[in-house]
Amino acid sequence: TPLPATLQAHKPRLEALFAWLVDPCMRFVRKHCKELIPTSDINLPFALMNIFESLLDEFRAEPCAVQDKDQAVFVDCAFAFSVIWSIGGTTEVAGRAKFDDFFRKLLDGKVDVSAERTDVDLGPGLEIFPPDKKFAKPLLADGSVYDLHFDKQSMGWRNWLKTVEVAPLDKSLDFQSIVVTTIDTIRYRFLFDLLVGHGKHVLFGGPTGTGKTVYIKQSLDAQDRASYQNIQSTFSAQTNANQIQDIIDSKLDKRRKGIYGPPFGFKAVIFIDDLNMPQLEVYGAQPPIELLRQYLDHGGWYG
């Protein structure tokens, strides 16, 4: 997607941020962190660009909603936020603590830039290219980098817990329906709403019983029913590709011959729970997941 016209002046800065931060952070995650779900090297920068692009609504507005004096801060902070939740977002708790320490040092210029560095192992031959201009808005020391949200109103960093008002629990709710507001519910809900609202695909991964389904259903239930249609399904060991195709097709309207989609004026959000459950076939593939992969890559399938 092309950069908004008002962001073109900051293209050299974006290129400098990519050259400075992406390779060192990628190397650090590969060397020192364990991922919950293995990712490919191309996937992490792609996720970074998805998050960053989704944060640029103010630059797409006519006229631009970001004042000239704030634009450099916006670009730097939005980019750093995107790095944290893409390249640094796939690791587990111990890895996050390591990435937090490394990323802060990298932004502060406390990592040796030479390929022969001895302070942190980033593998052979990696030279770091910090830009001439320092990072515009240093990260707060309030918790880890994962505890910080880039607040567009104040053009600064805020702890996630300070971004919402915590309402008292509704005493009429059943016990199993109560969702207690925590830093996890706030930040994962924000990321989910941000990406889904901009047409990006989202995969929530983690151990069983950590609230992934609750976060997603809470967000889906809060969507504007006049604009969004949500289609939900759960995979099991017996799920096959034909079943999931039939389930999704049955919830869509026929636009014209061979073309299906949500009702006009609506966007469809498809939520698949327990994605890893289908049994492996003889060659080790999971056909329902391969069908979804085709949809994500090509936007549909043949009937």
XYZ file of C-alpha atoms in Angstrom:
303
model
C 0.000 0.000 0.000
C 1.458 3.417 -0.936
C 2.306 5.805 1.877
C -0.254 8.577 2.451
C 0.787 11.729 0.572
C 1.337 13.642 3.814
C 3.773 10.951 4.978
C 5.971 11.081 1.869
C 8.199 13.744 3.456
C 9.043 11.218 6.199
C 9.976 8.401 3.805
C 13.755 8.844 4.383
C 13.158 8.602 8.141
C 11.118 5.428 7.722
C 13.848 3.876 5.607
C 16.398 4.832 8.286
C 14.247 3.267 11.019
C 13.956 0.035 9.029
C 17.708 -0.081 8.435
C 18.418 0.642 12.112
C 15.917 -1.526 14.000
C 14.589 -4.435 11.950
C 17.657 -6.619 11.360
C 19.103 -6.296 14.911
C 15.719 -7.073 16.484
C 15.164 -10.020 14.146
C 18.612 -11.418 14.934
C 18.060 -10.950 18.674
C 14.716 -12.793 18.650
C 16.173 -15.659 16.612
C 19.245 -15.947 18.859
C 17.864 -15.356 22.348
C 14.072 -15.809 22.395
C 11.726 -18.759 22.094
C 8.589 -18.299 19.986
C 5.234 -19.781 20.979
C 4.482 -20.347 17.291
C 7.459 -20.473 14.888
C 7.475 -17.668 12.319
C 9.340 -17.144 9.067
C 11.790 -14.290 8.679
C 9.595 -12.535 6.109
C 6.490 -12.782 8.276
C 7.746 -10.553 11.109
C 8.569 -7.465 8.985
C 5.276 -8.041 7.145
C 3.436 -7.960 10.486
C 5.381 -4.809 11.399
C 4.164 -3.078 8.235
C 0.576 -4.221 8.845
C 0.543 -2.675 12.330
C 2.312 0.498 11.226
C -0.024 0.982 8.257
C -3.030 0.509 10.537
C -1.810 3.332 12.794
C -1.706 5.920 9.999
C -5.362 7.007 9.823
C -4.465 10.539 10.951
C -2.111 10.912 7.989
C -4.825 9.763 5.570
C -7.276 12.397 6.803
C -7.895 15.502 4.673
C -6.361 17.711 5.911
C -3.733 15.734 7.838
C -4.827 15.371 11.478
C -1.246 15.430 12.818
C 0.314 18.852 13.332
C 3.622 19.452 11.570
C 5.516 19.728 14.871
C 4.215 16.317 15.989
C 4.733 14.312 12.804
C 8.317 13.213 13.530
C 7.317 11.985 17.003
C 4.296 10.162 15.555
C 6.393 8.342 12.930
C 9.116 7.279 15.390
C 6.743 6.131 18.131
C 4.314 4.355 15.795
C 7.236 2.522 14.204
C 8.712 1.477 17.567
C 5.271 0.322 18.761
C 4.947 -1.751 15.580
C 8.371 -3.346 16.101
C 7.472 -4.300 19.690
C 4.219 -6.031 18.713
C 5.483 -7.720 15.534
C 9.135 -8.761 15.813
C 9.005 -8.736 19.612
C 5.410 -9.899 19.891
C 5.758 -13.609 19.113
C 8.003 -14.626 22.008
C 7.019 -15.956 25.431
C 7.358 -14.292 28.854
C 11.080 -14.923 29.381
C 11.830 -13.791 25.824
C 9.847 -10.600 26.325
C 12.009 -9.655 29.310
C 15.135 -10.135 27.174
C 13.694 -8.218 24.222
C 12.598 -5.374 26.491
C 16.160 -4.895 27.748
C 17.699 -5.175 24.280
C 15.221 -2.861 22.532
C 15.651 -0.121 25.113
C 19.439 -0.301 24.762
C 19.171 -0.259 20.973
C 17.012 2.885 20.978
C 19.335 4.555 23.501
C 22.413 3.810 21.396
C 23.880 1.471 24.003
C 24.454 -1.479 21.668
C 27.798 -1.699 19.891
C 27.136 -0.935 16.211
C 30.172 -2.769 14.819
C 29.970 -6.272 13.355
C 32.630 -7.380 15.858
C 30.531 -6.467 18.920
C 30.997 -8.400 22.156
C 28.205 -6.857 24.274
C 25.337 -8.858 22.723
C 25.405 -11.834 20.373
C 23.550 -10.982 17.147
C 25.382 -13.476 15.000
C 28.245 -12.852 12.590
C 28.582 -9.886 10.286
C 25.667 -7.688 11.414
C 26.496 -4.005 11.479
C 23.949 -1.620 13.009
C 23.183 1.666 11.233
C 21.716 4.178 13.699
C 20.279 7.300 12.026
C 21.814 10.733 12.467
C 18.727 11.968 14.293
C 18.008 10.448 17.711
C 14.787 8.632 18.512
C 12.131 11.314 18.981
C 10.395 10.161 22.178
C 12.320 7.896 24.594
C 10.380 5.004 26.110
C 9.111 5.421 29.654
C 10.716 3.368 32.409
C 7.200 2.438 33.573
C 7.270 -1.363 33.207
C 8.455 -3.158 30.074
C 8.064 -2.001 26.485
C 5.045 -4.310 26.287
C 3.338 -2.266 29.008
C 3.513 0.936 26.944
C 1.000 2.290 24.463
C 1.685 5.115 22.004
C -0.972 7.710 22.806
C -1.742 9.796 19.723
C -3.503 12.494 21.735
C -0.542 13.358 23.958
C 2.067 12.232 21.389
C 3.792 10.192 24.065
C 3.968 6.847 25.822
C 1.396 5.753 28.415
C 0.955 2.586 30.432
C -1.860 0.488 28.961
C -3.716 0.528 32.298
C -3.960 4.325 32.106
C -5.641 4.269 28.704
C -9.042 3.016 29.913
C -11.428 3.676 32.744
C -12.017 0.521 34.761
C -15.760 0.178 35.402
C -17.111 -1.755 38.389
C -18.291 -5.294 37.670
C -21.936 -5.792 36.717
C -23.320 -7.821 39.620
C -26.088 -9.237 37.440
C -23.623 -11.171 35.249
C -23.123 -14.906 35.636
C -19.731 -15.820 37.078
C -18.545 -17.425 33.830
C -19.489 -14.264 31.892
C -17.337 -11.893 33.954
C -14.247 -10.495 32.208
C -11.918 -8.679 34.602
C -10.051 -5.799 32.963
C -6.298 -6.432 33.013
C -3.373 -5.112 31.014
C -3.701 -8.180 28.768
C -7.379 -7.606 27.973
C -6.633 -3.952 27.153
C -3.617 -4.394 24.887
C -4.788 -7.512 23.042
C -8.216 -6.006 22.489
C -6.565 -2.852 21.102
C -4.337 -4.821 18.722
C -7.207 -7.021 17.557
C -9.538 -4.053 16.928
C -6.769 -2.107 15.187
C -5.871 -4.882 12.750
C -9.374 -6.214 12.076
C -10.628 -2.647 11.579
C -8.063 -2.222 8.800
C -8.719 -5.543 7.071
C -5.618 -7.337 8.403
C -5.540 -11.021 9.363
C -4.838 -11.830 13.026
C -3.613 -15.025 14.676
C -3.861 -15.267 18.474
C -1.509 -17.959 19.776
C -0.794 -19.145 23.295
C -1.298 -21.896 25.863
C -4.751 -23.311 26.578
C -6.868 -21.358 29.047
C -5.196 -17.964 28.695
C -8.287 -16.116 27.451
C -7.659 -15.921 23.709
C -11.231 -16.825 22.776
C -12.645 -14.440 25.389
C -10.606 -11.489 24.066
C -11.747 -12.115 20.512
C -15.430 -12.713 21.272
C -15.524 -9.633 23.496
C -14.198 -7.559 20.622
C -16.519 -9.138 18.046
C -19.542 -8.539 20.292
C -18.619 -4.850 20.524
C -18.431 -4.355 16.740
C -20.960 -2.190 14.949
C -23.635 -4.636 13.816
C -24.617 -2.178 11.059
C -21.179 -2.515 9.457
C -19.801 -5.930 10.380
C -21.021 -9.486 9.965
C -19.097 -12.015 12.009
C -18.891 -15.688 11.085
C -17.683 -18.008 13.833
C -16.648 -21.640 13.756
C -14.595 -24.022 15.889
C -12.251 -26.649 14.514
C -12.141 -30.186 15.904
C -10.094 -33.260 15.055
C -12.872 -34.329 12.649
C -13.191 -31.009 10.777
C -12.516 -31.320 7.056
C -11.982 -28.705 4.349
C -15.418 -29.189 2.767
C -17.167 -28.547 6.077
C -15.411 -25.260 6.777
C -15.959 -24.096 3.180
C -19.677 -24.915 3.437
C -19.989 -23.138 6.813
C -18.435 -19.930 5.503
C -20.202 -20.016 2.122
C -23.590 -20.545 3.802
C -23.215 -17.266 5.745
C -22.425 -15.209 2.607
C -24.733 -13.741 -0.043
C -24.442 -14.584 -3.727
C -23.381 -11.364 -5.479
C -23.273 -12.798 -9.015
C -22.331 -16.110 -10.617
C -19.426 -17.600 -8.656
C -18.986 -14.517 -6.433
C -20.034 -14.553 -2.770
C -19.606 -11.961 -0.053
C -21.255 -10.327 2.966
C -24.369 -8.186 2.422
C -23.655 -4.925 0.594
C -22.303 -2.291 2.947
C -20.988 -4.917 5.377
C -17.567 -6.374 6.069
C -17.310 -10.009 7.150
C -15.026 -11.061 9.996
C -14.346 -14.807 10.121
C -13.284 -16.178 13.517
C -11.929 -19.742 13.704
C -11.350 -21.120 17.204
C -9.017 -24.061 18.019
C -7.245 -23.619 14.701
C -4.669 -26.364 15.351
C -7.191 -29.160 15.999
C -7.774 -30.826 12.562
C -6.093 -34.195 12.164
C -3.034 -34.490 9.949
C -3.589 -36.287 6.675
C -1.174 -38.879 5.270
C 1.315 -36.277 3.999
C 1.305 -34.233 7.230
C -0.944 -31.387 6.041
C -4.180 -30.184 7.660
C -6.615 -29.544 4.764
C -8.951 -27.131 6.637
C -5.952 -24.940 7.487
C -4.660 -25.168 3.907
C -8.061 -23.953 2.703
C -7.855 -20.962 5.065
C -4.309 -20.293 3.875
C -5.628 -20.148 0.302
C -8.290 -17.671 1.407
C -5.748 -15.464 3.223
C -3.365 -15.487 0.247
C -5.853 -15.212 -2.633
C -9.052 -13.804 -1.102
C -11.293 -16.760 -1.858
C -11.621 -20.234 -3.339
C -13.298 -22.102 -6.157
C -16.540 -23.911 -5.404
